[in-house]
Structures are given as C-alpha cells and as structure tokens.
Amino acid sequence: MAKEIIKFALMFVALTLCQVVVFNHICLFGVAIPLVFIYFIVKLPVTLGISWVMTLSFLIGLTVDVMSNTQGMNALACTLLAVTRLPVLHLYMPRQDAISNPEPSMRTLGAAIFMKYALTLSAVYCTLFFSIEAFAFFTPMRMLLKIVSSTLLTFIVIMAIDGFTTSRR
C-alpha cells in the first residue's frame, strides 16, 4: 500500500514537472500541445474511490494551473475527466472483475482496450480544455483542429510513456 502511494506521488511530481518544464513549450504547427500529465489520471487504480480520484485529479490540474498560469482551466477539465474515467473504461470493458490488476495499462487491459481507453480520455480532456480556453466559438475550425491534433499528440506520448513504464512480466 505504501509502495503504491509513493509510486503515485512520484508520478504526480514527475508528470507535473515534465508538463510545466517541457511539454508546455511544445506546440507543433501552432496547434498541437501534448497534455501528458493526464496520464496520472489515466493510471489511477479503478478500485480507488471517486472522491479520491476527483481530489487527486483536481490537485494535479491545479498544480499545473499554478505553474502554467492558466487560471483554473486544467483543474476544471481534470475534475470533469475524473468523473468520466470509469464510465469510459466500462464502455470498453463492461466487467470490472475481468481486470487482474486494478491499475489500467497495456499489460493489464490489453493493448486494444487500453489504447481505446487512453484515446477516449485524451479526446475528452482536450475537448474540455480547449472549450474552456475558447469559452466561445469564435473560430470553431481552429478549435477543432487544436482538439484533434492535441488529442493525437497526447495519445502518442501517453502510449510511449506507458510502453516505457509498464514492466514486461
């Protein structure tokens, strides 16, 4: 139990620092921003209570907001993402007891299910984040381009991170 808490605390710090120091400064073609700190929310155990998931999601979003000066956009989007996390997982995997390990990964869920799960959560988060950022539909095509390109870039980086961090047992 303590080992898991330390693991997630380190993941929280590492992903937050990577997002603020490295990924916030990457903007491919002026539209695609990798928002990889949501990997923390993606990897939270499915057995964790919704109040803990929402609290941790809000805290990581707030931490990124404070360090990035984004006025609560990440905190709101992360909290809403925490609410949609389990329904999205059950959309692709209807039986909760079929998961051998409560921590979602390519190894525990299988590559296809985890990829659908991560892609859907990335799309939900990018849609929420860029809708909050725009707050009005002044340029809907640019916003749609930002959502799609950031979703794909975030998904690719999350798959790479999961590929490197998941043990090969």
CSV table of C-alpha atoms in Angstrom, one decimal:
chain,number,residue,atom,x,y,z
A,1,MET,CA,0.0,0.0,0.0
A,2,ALA,CA,2.7,2.5,1.0
A,3,LYS,CA,4.7,1.4,-2.1
A,4,GLU,CA,1.7,2.4,-4.3
A,5,ILE,CA,1.3,5.7,-2.6
A,6,ILE,CA,4.9,6.6,-3.1
A,7,LYS,CA,4.8,5.4,-6.7
A,8,PHE,CA,1.8,7.7,-7.5
A,9,ALA,CA,3.3,10.6,-5.5
A,10,LEU,CA,6.4,10.4,-7.6
A,11,MET,CA,4.3,10.1,-10.8
A,12,PHE,CA,2.4,13.2,-9.8
A,13,VAL,CA,5.5,15.2,-9.3
A,14,ALA,CA,7.3,13.9,-12.4
A,15,LEU,CA,4.4,14.4,-14.7
A,16,THR,CA,3.6,17.8,-13.4
A,17,LEU,CA,7.2,19.0,-13.7
A,18,CYS,CA,7.5,17.4,-17.2
A,19,GLN,CA,4.3,19.1,-18.3
A,20,VAL,CA,5.4,22.5,-17.0
A,21,VAL,CA,9.0,22.5,-17.9
A,22,VAL,CA,9.0,20.6,-21.2
A,23,PHE,CA,5.6,19.9,-22.7
A,24,ASN,CA,4.0,23.3,-22.2
A,25,HIS,CA,6.7,24.7,-24.5
A,26,ILE,CA,6.0,22.3,-27.3
A,27,CYS,CA,3.4,23.5,-29.9
A,28,LEU,CA,3.5,21.6,-33.1
A,29,PHE,CA,2.4,23.6,-36.1
A,30,GLY,CA,0.9,26.2,-33.8
A,31,VAL,CA,-1.9,23.9,-32.7
A,32,ALA,CA,-0.8,20.6,-31.1
A,33,ILE,CA,0.1,20.7,-27.5
A,34,PRO,CA,0.9,17.5,-25.6
A,35,LEU,CA,-1.0,17.4,-22.3
A,36,VAL,CA,0.6,14.3,-20.9
A,37,PHE,CA,0.0,15.0,-17.2
A,38,ILE,CA,-3.4,13.4,-17.6
A,39,TYR,CA,-1.5,10.1,-17.7
A,40,PHE,CA,-1.7,10.3,-13.9
A,41,ILE,CA,-5.5,10.3,-14.1
A,42,VAL,CA,-5.5,7.5,-16.7
A,43,LYS,CA,-3.3,5.3,-14.5
A,44,LEU,CA,-5.2,5.7,-11.2
A,45,PRO,CA,-6.5,2.4,-9.9
A,46,VAL,CA,-10.1,1.5,-10.7
A,47,THR,CA,-10.6,0.5,-7.1
A,48,LEU,CA,-9.8,4.0,-5.9
A,49,GLY,CA,-13.0,5.8,-4.7
A,50,ILE,CA,-14.4,8.5,-6.9
A,51,SER,CA,-13.9,11.2,-4.2
A,52,TRP,CA,-10.1,10.3,-4.1
A,53,VAL,CA,-9.9,10.3,-7.9
A,54,MET,CA,-11.7,13.7,-8.1
A,55,THR,CA,-9.5,15.2,-5.4
A,56,LEU,CA,-6.2,13.9,-6.9
A,57,SER,CA,-7.3,15.0,-10.4
A,58,PHE,CA,-8.2,18.4,-9.2
A,59,LEU,CA,-4.9,18.7,-7.4
A,60,ILE,CA,-2.8,17.8,-10.4
A,61,GLY,CA,-4.9,20.2,-12.6
A,62,LEU,CA,-4.5,23.0,-10.0
A,63,THR,CA,-0.7,22.4,-9.7
A,64,VAL,CA,-0.3,22.6,-13.5
A,65,ASP,CA,-2.6,25.7,-13.5
A,66,VAL,CA,-0.5,27.5,-10.8
A,67,MET,CA,2.8,26.7,-12.6
A,68,SER,CA,1.5,27.5,-16.1
A,69,ASN,CA,-0.7,30.5,-15.2
A,70,THR,CA,-3.8,29.0,-16.8
A,71,GLN,CA,-6.5,30.3,-14.3
A,72,GLY,CA,-8.1,27.0,-13.4
A,73,MET,CA,-8.7,25.6,-16.8
A,74,ASN,CA,-6.7,22.4,-16.1
A,75,ALA,CA,-8.3,22.0,-12.7
A,76,LEU,CA,-11.8,22.1,-14.1
A,77,ALA,CA,-11.0,19.8,-17.1
A,78,CYS,CA,-9.2,17.3,-14.8
A,79,THR,CA,-12.0,17.1,-12.4
A,80,LEU,CA,-14.5,16.5,-15.2
A,81,LEU,CA,-12.2,13.9,-16.6
A,82,ALA,CA,-12.1,12.1,-13.3
A,83,VAL,CA,-15.8,11.8,-13.4
A,84,THR,CA,-15.8,10.3,-16.9
A,85,ARG,CA,-12.9,7.9,-16.3
A,86,LEU,CA,-14.8,4.8,-15.1
A,87,PRO,CA,-17.7,5.1,-17.4
A,88,VAL,CA,-15.2,5.3,-20.3
A,89,LEU,CA,-13.4,2.2,-19.0
A,90,HIS,CA,-16.7,0.3,-18.6
A,91,LEU,CA,-17.7,1.4,-22.2
A,92,TYR,CA,-14.8,-0.8,-23.5
A,93,MET,CA,-14.6,-3.3,-20.7
A,94,PRO,CA,-18.1,-4.0,-19.2
A,95,ARG,CA,-17.0,-6.3,-16.4
A,96,GLN,CA,-14.8,-4.8,-13.7
A,97,ASP,CA,-13.8,-8.2,-12.3
A,98,ALA,CA,-12.1,-9.1,-15.6
A,99,ILE,CA,-9.2,-6.8,-14.7
A,100,SER,CA,-6.4,-8.7,-13.0
A,101,ASN,CA,-4.6,-5.6,-11.7
A,102,PRO,CA,-6.7,-2.6,-10.7
A,103,GLU,CA,-4.2,-0.2,-12.4
A,104,PRO,CA,-5.0,0.3,-16.1
A,105,SER,CA,-2.2,-0.3,-18.5
A,106,MET,CA,-1.5,-2.1,-21.8
A,107,ARG,CA,-0.4,-5.2,-19.8
A,108,THR,CA,-3.5,-5.4,-17.6
A,109,LEU,CA,-6.2,-4.4,-20.0
A,110,GLY,CA,-4.6,-5.5,-23.3
A,111,ALA,CA,-3.3,-3.2,-25.9
A,112,ALA,CA,-6.5,-2.6,-27.8
A,113,ILE,CA,-8.7,-1.8,-24.8
A,114,PHE,CA,-6.1,0.4,-23.2
A,115,MET,CA,-5.5,2.3,-26.4
A,116,LYS,CA,-9.2,3.0,-26.8
A,117,TYR,CA,-9.5,4.0,-23.2
A,118,ALA,CA,-6.5,6.4,-23.4
A,119,LEU,CA,-7.5,7.8,-26.7
A,120,THR,CA,-11.1,8.5,-25.5
A,121,LEU,CA,-9.8,10.1,-22.2
A,122,SER,CA,-7.4,12.2,-24.2
A,123,ALA,CA,-10.1,13.3,-26.6
A,124,VAL,CA,-12.5,14.2,-23.6
A,125,TYR,CA,-9.7,16.1,-21.9
A,126,CYS,CA,-8.6,18.1,-25.0
A,127,THR,CA,-12.3,18.9,-25.8
A,128,LEU,CA,-12.9,20.1,-22.3
A,129,PHE,CA,-9.7,22.1,-22.1
A,130,PHE,CA,-9.9,23.9,-25.4
A,131,SER,CA,-13.6,24.5,-25.0
A,132,ILE,CA,-12.9,26.2,-21.6
A,133,GLU,CA,-9.9,28.1,-23.2
A,134,ALA,CA,-12.0,29.4,-26.1
A,135,PHE,CA,-15.2,29.9,-23.9
A,136,ALA,CA,-16.8,31.0,-27.1
A,137,PHE,CA,-16.9,29.6,-30.6
A,138,PHE,CA,-15.1,32.5,-32.4
A,139,THR,CA,-13.1,30.2,-34.6
A,140,PRO,CA,-14.6,26.7,-34.5
A,141,MET,CA,-12.4,25.2,-37.1
A,142,ARG,CA,-9.2,26.3,-35.3
A,143,MET,CA,-10.6,25.0,-32.0
A,144,LEU,CA,-11.5,21.7,-33.7
A,145,LEU,CA,-8.0,21.5,-35.2
A,146,LYS,CA,-6.5,22.1,-31.8
A,147,ILE,CA,-8.6,19.4,-30.2
A,148,VAL,CA,-7.9,16.8,-32.8
A,149,SER,CA,-4.2,17.5,-33.1
A,150,SER,CA,-3.6,17.8,-29.3
A,151,THR,CA,-5.6,14.6,-28.7
A,152,LEU,CA,-3.4,12.6,-31.2
A,153,LEU,CA,-0.2,14.1,-29.8
A,154,THR,CA,-1.2,13.5,-26.2
A,155,PHE,CA,-2.3,9.9,-27.1
A,156,ILE,CA,1.0,9.1,-28.8
A,157,VAL,CA,3.1,10.5,-25.9
A,158,ILE,CA,0.9,8.6,-23.3
A,159,MET,CA,1.4,5.3,-25.3
A,160,ALA,CA,5.1,5.9,-25.3
A,161,ILE,CA,5.2,6.6,-21.6
A,162,ASP,CA,3.1,3.6,-20.8
A,163,GLY,CA,5.3,1.4,-23.1
A,164,PHE,CA,8.4,2.5,-21.2
A,165,THR,CA,7.0,2.4,-17.6
A,166,THR,CA,5.0,-0.8,-17.8
A,167,SER,CA,7.0,-3.8,-16.7
A,168,ARG,CA,7.3,-6.7,-19.1
A,169,ARG,CA,6.3,-9.6,-16.7
